[in-house]
XYZ file of C-alpha atoms in Angstrom:
382
model
C -23.697 62.833 -40.003
C -19.651 63.233 -39.919
C -19.472 60.713 -43.016
C -20.920 63.033 -45.099
C -19.806 66.621 -46.317
C -22.977 68.424 -44.925
C -21.690 69.326 -41.673
C -18.749 71.603 -43.816
C -20.651 72.125 -46.156
C -23.577 74.164 -43.777
C -21.044 75.982 -41.682
C -19.166 77.167 -45.155
C -22.467 79.164 -46.671
C -23.120 80.552 -43.177
C -19.619 81.755 -43.469
C -19.637 82.794 -47.127
C -23.108 84.424 -47.575
C -21.966 86.333 -43.827
C -18.813 87.446 -45.633
C -21.307 88.772 -48.900
C -23.383 90.369 -46.885
C -22.284 91.770 -43.948
C -18.419 92.919 -44.919
C -18.344 94.975 -43.119
C -19.524 93.719 -39.524
C -17.665 89.795 -40.215
C -14.334 92.448 -40.940
C -14.461 94.124 -37.831
C -15.465 91.135 -35.979
C -12.391 89.100 -37.023
C -10.562 89.302 -34.076
C -7.701 87.469 -32.949
C -9.589 86.384 -29.968
C -12.737 85.491 -31.742
C -10.639 83.350 -34.748
C -9.164 81.602 -31.582
C -12.571 80.777 -30.364
C -13.936 79.860 -33.329
C -11.041 77.727 -34.232
C -11.431 76.044 -30.971
C -15.138 75.499 -30.528
C -14.898 74.070 -34.265
C -11.709 71.538 -33.258
C -13.969 70.454 -29.936
C -17.360 70.128 -31.801
C -16.294 69.076 -34.960
C -13.204 66.375 -33.472
C -14.903 63.635 -35.372
C -15.277 64.884 -38.901
C -12.255 66.151 -38.973
C -10.260 62.686 -37.227
C -12.312 60.861 -39.903
C -11.203 62.961 -42.903
C -7.409 62.878 -41.356
C -7.717 59.519 -40.944
C -9.237 58.595 -44.512
C -7.755 61.438 -46.449
C -11.378 63.899 -47.169
C -13.206 60.872 -47.666
C -16.260 62.867 -46.575
C -16.198 64.697 -49.545
C -16.659 61.077 -50.861
C -18.381 58.757 -49.752
C -21.432 57.491 -51.265
C -19.928 58.418 -54.818
C -18.230 54.824 -55.628
C -18.921 54.915 -59.461
C -17.486 59.051 -58.994
C -20.494 60.520 -60.684
C -19.716 63.253 -62.775
C -21.622 65.852 -61.043
C -20.184 68.783 -62.927
C -21.350 67.696 -65.928
C -24.070 70.714 -66.421
C -27.227 67.614 -67.033
C -26.251 66.070 -63.895
C -26.380 69.020 -61.943
C -29.479 69.805 -62.999
C -31.076 66.761 -62.034
C -29.677 66.994 -58.899
C -30.901 70.051 -58.281
C -34.293 69.259 -58.677
C -33.860 66.005 -56.650
C -32.809 68.231 -53.556
C -35.168 70.833 -54.497
C -38.739 68.233 -54.713
C -37.283 66.813 -50.866
C -36.931 70.198 -49.445
C -40.718 70.718 -51.098
C -41.577 67.484 -49.550
C -40.205 68.279 -46.252
C -41.653 71.979 -46.364
C -45.251 70.832 -47.677
C -46.467 68.678 -44.916
C -44.310 65.560 -46.424
C -43.277 62.751 -44.387
C -39.653 61.329 -45.468
C -41.070 58.520 -47.177
C -44.522 58.696 -47.892
C -46.758 61.622 -48.496
C -48.776 61.423 -45.308
C -49.369 65.036 -45.315
C -51.109 66.397 -48.428
C -53.667 67.688 -49.291
C -56.754 65.972 -51.807
C -54.514 65.541 -55.110
C -50.982 63.820 -55.207
C -47.709 66.026 -54.234
C -46.395 66.391 -57.699
C -42.843 68.651 -58.186
C -43.129 71.755 -57.101
C -47.073 72.029 -56.248
C -48.555 73.306 -53.758
C -49.566 70.412 -51.642
C -50.712 71.921 -48.655
C -51.706 75.637 -47.866
C -48.269 75.901 -45.499
C -46.504 74.839 -48.715
C -48.038 77.748 -50.240
C -47.284 79.995 -47.891
C -44.022 79.215 -47.855
C -42.999 79.131 -51.557
C -44.591 82.740 -51.550
C -42.176 84.237 -49.070
C -39.518 82.755 -50.986
C -40.256 84.417 -53.887
C -40.912 87.453 -52.218
C -38.089 87.518 -50.477
C -36.311 87.140 -53.651
C -38.138 90.281 -54.722
C -37.168 92.195 -51.443
C -33.289 91.141 -52.046
C -33.510 92.371 -55.756
C -35.187 96.142 -54.773
C -33.263 99.529 -53.594
C -32.143 99.051 -50.224
C -34.289 101.972 -49.464
C -37.890 100.125 -49.922
C -36.838 98.114 -47.464
C -33.910 98.938 -45.574
C -34.385 96.969 -42.272
C -34.957 94.005 -44.528
C -33.386 93.497 -47.407
C -30.011 92.703 -45.609
C -30.637 89.615 -43.786
C -32.709 88.448 -46.752
C -30.048 88.497 -48.558
C -28.268 86.262 -46.013
C -30.961 83.652 -45.766
C -31.544 83.380 -49.652
C -28.043 83.114 -50.017
C -27.218 80.496 -47.012
C -29.797 78.336 -48.319
C -28.875 78.819 -52.216
C -25.465 77.858 -51.306
C -25.886 74.939 -48.848
C -28.723 73.818 -51.693
C -25.729 73.425 -54.295
C -23.382 71.958 -51.601
C -25.929 68.945 -51.263
C -26.530 68.702 -55.375
C -22.356 68.126 -55.449
C -22.853 65.840 -52.641
C -23.271 62.654 -54.309
C -24.603 60.754 -50.848
C -26.034 63.860 -49.670
C -29.372 62.432 -51.556
C -32.137 62.067 -48.624
C -34.642 64.406 -46.459
C -32.377 64.282 -43.738
C -29.423 65.949 -45.787
C -31.383 68.846 -47.043
C -33.313 69.768 -43.882
C -30.520 71.875 -42.835
C -31.733 74.422 -45.263
C -35.636 73.496 -43.538
C -35.516 76.604 -40.685
C -34.491 79.625 -43.799
C -38.298 79.659 -45.448
C -39.829 79.641 -42.234
C -37.497 82.281 -40.980
C -38.247 83.854 -44.341
C -42.142 83.960 -43.664
C -41.890 85.492 -40.193
C -39.892 88.561 -41.226
C -41.579 89.177 -44.624
C -45.008 88.907 -42.251
C -43.814 91.045 -39.470
C -42.738 93.169 -41.896
C -45.677 93.305 -43.912
C -47.641 93.841 -41.065
C -45.634 96.671 -39.664
C -46.011 98.583 -43.234
C -49.750 97.635 -43.274
C -49.983 99.340 -39.501
C -48.124 102.351 -40.308
C -49.968 103.023 -43.593
C -54.023 101.854 -42.391
C -53.614 104.291 -39.402
C -56.911 103.853 -37.541
C -58.504 100.778 -39.175
C -55.720 98.771 -40.012
C -55.869 97.228 -35.556
C -59.617 96.112 -37.338
C -57.410 94.927 -40.890
C -54.899 93.220 -38.667
C -57.430 91.377 -36.743
C -59.411 89.810 -39.271
C -55.836 89.180 -41.293
C -54.500 86.928 -38.064
C -57.717 85.346 -37.673
C -57.584 83.897 -41.724
C -53.897 83.398 -40.755
C -55.252 80.857 -37.497
C -58.118 79.351 -39.543
C -55.573 78.385 -42.700
C -53.241 76.878 -40.208
C -56.220 74.729 -38.383
C -57.156 73.662 -42.114
C -54.058 72.809 -43.056
C -53.771 70.248 -39.749
C -57.272 69.252 -40.540
C -55.945 67.655 -43.971
C -52.808 66.469 -42.333
C -54.438 64.322 -40.476
C -56.964 62.984 -42.332
C -54.697 61.488 -44.399
C -52.171 60.303 -42.079
C -55.195 58.130 -40.657
C -56.136 57.198 -43.833
C -52.655 56.280 -44.773
C -52.097 53.940 -41.301
C -54.989 52.317 -41.863
C -54.528 51.135 -45.092
C -50.945 50.258 -44.441
C -50.915 49.600 -41.119
C -48.115 52.344 -40.006
C -46.330 55.244 -41.747
C -43.356 54.359 -43.463
C -41.536 51.821 -45.299
C -42.168 48.638 -42.550
C -45.642 49.879 -41.522
C -47.257 46.455 -39.577
C -44.948 44.552 -40.787
C -42.302 45.423 -37.998
C -44.924 44.239 -35.387
C -44.836 40.889 -36.841
C -40.892 40.973 -36.877
C -41.088 42.119 -33.634
C -43.225 39.712 -31.983
C -40.787 36.607 -34.064
C -37.728 38.043 -32.692
C -39.088 38.301 -29.001
C -40.196 34.563 -29.321
C -36.611 33.176 -31.176
C -34.900 30.841 -29.153
C -31.861 31.563 -26.478
C -28.793 32.771 -28.404
C -29.787 32.726 -31.814
C -28.090 36.209 -32.905
C -30.037 37.747 -35.536
C -28.281 40.065 -38.459
C -30.158 43.330 -39.606
C -29.074 44.695 -42.973
C -30.387 48.254 -42.462
C -30.086 50.850 -39.464
C -33.554 52.296 -40.251
C -35.239 48.712 -38.824
C -33.361 48.289 -35.803
C -34.281 50.987 -33.971
C -37.717 50.346 -34.939
C -37.605 46.581 -33.293
C -35.798 47.889 -30.581
C -38.351 50.058 -29.636
C -40.989 47.310 -29.711
C -38.439 45.133 -27.702
C -37.973 47.608 -24.873
C -34.594 47.444 -25.930
C -34.444 43.857 -24.971
C -32.196 43.786 -27.956
C -29.691 41.012 -26.563
C -27.919 38.923 -29.953
C -29.339 41.591 -32.356
C -26.733 43.596 -34.028
C -26.239 45.582 -37.552
C -23.557 44.350 -39.528
C -24.106 45.912 -42.707
C -21.721 49.084 -42.500
C -18.264 46.390 -42.753
C -19.979 44.066 -45.283
C -20.061 47.375 -47.363
C -15.870 47.918 -46.969
C -14.539 45.439 -49.459
C -11.597 45.389 -47.202
C -13.067 43.972 -44.103
C -16.468 42.373 -46.059
C -14.527 39.259 -46.414
C -14.142 38.722 -42.253
C -17.237 39.840 -41.810
C -19.210 37.469 -43.450
C -17.003 34.167 -42.300
C -17.501 35.473 -38.641
C -20.985 35.832 -39.287
C -21.231 32.255 -41.253
C -19.698 30.650 -38.088
C -22.840 30.292 -36.500
C -25.531 28.425 -37.892
C -27.859 29.207 -35.896
C -28.010 33.182 -36.891
C -30.833 35.191 -38.668
C -30.913 37.922 -40.990
C -33.384 40.427 -41.528
C -33.132 42.050 -44.986
C -35.160 44.784 -47.157
C -36.519 43.984 -50.116
C -35.755 46.022 -52.922
C -38.180 48.435 -53.506
C -38.841 49.349 -50.411
C -35.145 50.635 -48.679
C -31.633 51.797 -50.775
C -29.285 50.125 -48.747
C -29.309 46.793 -50.417
C -25.279 46.754 -51.024
C -24.445 45.231 -47.539
C -27.002 42.062 -48.278
C -25.761 41.928 -51.668
C -21.777 41.383 -50.305
C -23.166 39.109 -47.577
C -24.437 36.743 -50.033
C -21.844 37.109 -52.404
C -19.318 36.162 -49.735
C -21.149 33.022 -48.548
C -21.666 31.889 -52.206
C -18.125 31.409 -52.706
C -18.430 29.544 -49.290
C -20.273 27.243 -50.195
C -24.002 28.362 -49.355
C -27.646 29.459 -50.084
C -30.164 31.767 -48.773
C -33.229 29.959 -47.150
C -35.867 32.043 -46.787
C -37.842 31.600 -42.712
C -40.509 34.481 -43.299
C -41.573 37.491 -45.558
C -43.296 40.310 -43.455
C -45.989 42.576 -45.272
C -47.441 45.408 -44.700
C -51.159 45.620 -44.106
C -52.058 46.424 -47.530
C -50.308 43.367 -48.903
C -46.940 44.763 -50.281
C -43.838 42.523 -49.004
C -41.151 45.046 -47.196
C -38.917 42.908 -45.367
C -37.439 38.887 -44.984
C -35.861 36.949 -41.883
C -33.517 34.544 -43.768
C -30.638 32.327 -42.635
C -27.786 30.875 -44.537
C -27.042 27.048 -45.276
C -24.740 24.920 -47.070
C -25.373 24.588 -50.817
C -26.457 20.410 -51.659
C -23.773 19.084 -53.220
C -24.091 18.908 -56.850
C -24.991 14.908 -57.714
C -24.628 12.972 -61.630
C -28.101 13.898 -61.851
C -27.614 17.836 -61.787
C -24.515 17.324 -64.052
C -26.406 15.942 -66.789
C -29.395 18.239 -66.622
C -27.059 21.648 -66.743
C -25.645 19.637 -69.660
C -28.721 19.243 -71.511
C -29.833 22.519 -70.583
C -26.692 24.024 -72.240
C -26.918 21.584 -75.189
C -30.761 23.107 -75.750
C -29.547 26.645 -75.222
C -26.741 26.015 -77.994
C -29.454 24.413 -80.058
């Protein structure tokens, strides 16, 4: 995560929320020894993050925003907030990273209660908001922790929205534990208050409530298993690549010795590595250097030097990492190469997900080619 701003955002959210809610306690803790411990721990744990942003000044806060997206405009910020909220809800209601496999009978829609547990989490957040604005004497033990957690969630949420590169579930997942902590806090405090008020009959009520919670959890898991099984059967596997990655691994296992394979997406290579049981000699993922304009020409020249080299490419619509392959194609075209598709891989349901390609020299244009091109231009002019 060092090349995104997430690392600094989550620390900033924790510290700012603590400063707002626990001002006195934090002030008492700001001793020279504690400050030195924090600074040393931060330098040790975030060394890569710090070095990266010194070598390329504050690049973590600009990475992934080549078009200078104006996140400070209200309409852009609102869309970003909605997008991140949906990602968080996808995680909380049992939806996978890319495909809904843990939902109930209906498809997941923005802010819908996809599973019973999703409803419980949203309910706990709403209760926490009520507790946060109540007079302190109404919930003396719970109010400040709840305010702190809500502030952390809100601040980190906002920071994700203003970080253009933080567009995936794995960025928003830093907020993931806090709603669960809120559920536990609200339930624990609520059960304690209920037990105190009901007196002798509270045991039976709590026993019944605990059984209902267990039944809810079992039902939610049964829905998850059923929907997961249906998706696995339809596609041959969960995720983007599904059953097609098995066919790719078989082909890579049988490729001639010494043929390099350049995989243009980081999320393919580790799946292939597992299926090949770690025998990944000749496989690499040069997409990082191809997305850098300074290193792309040299990288492309090195790759094209071996005419046997093959490339594994995700098809548009299955992945967001297409810039490397586009850059590679541009560099190859300048050097007189064209793409030749060796194999296309499909999911079990027939959806194409990736291709295996190579670059070959583009055929020289003949007089007939020139003549055809001239006729086409003339026809277009007329």
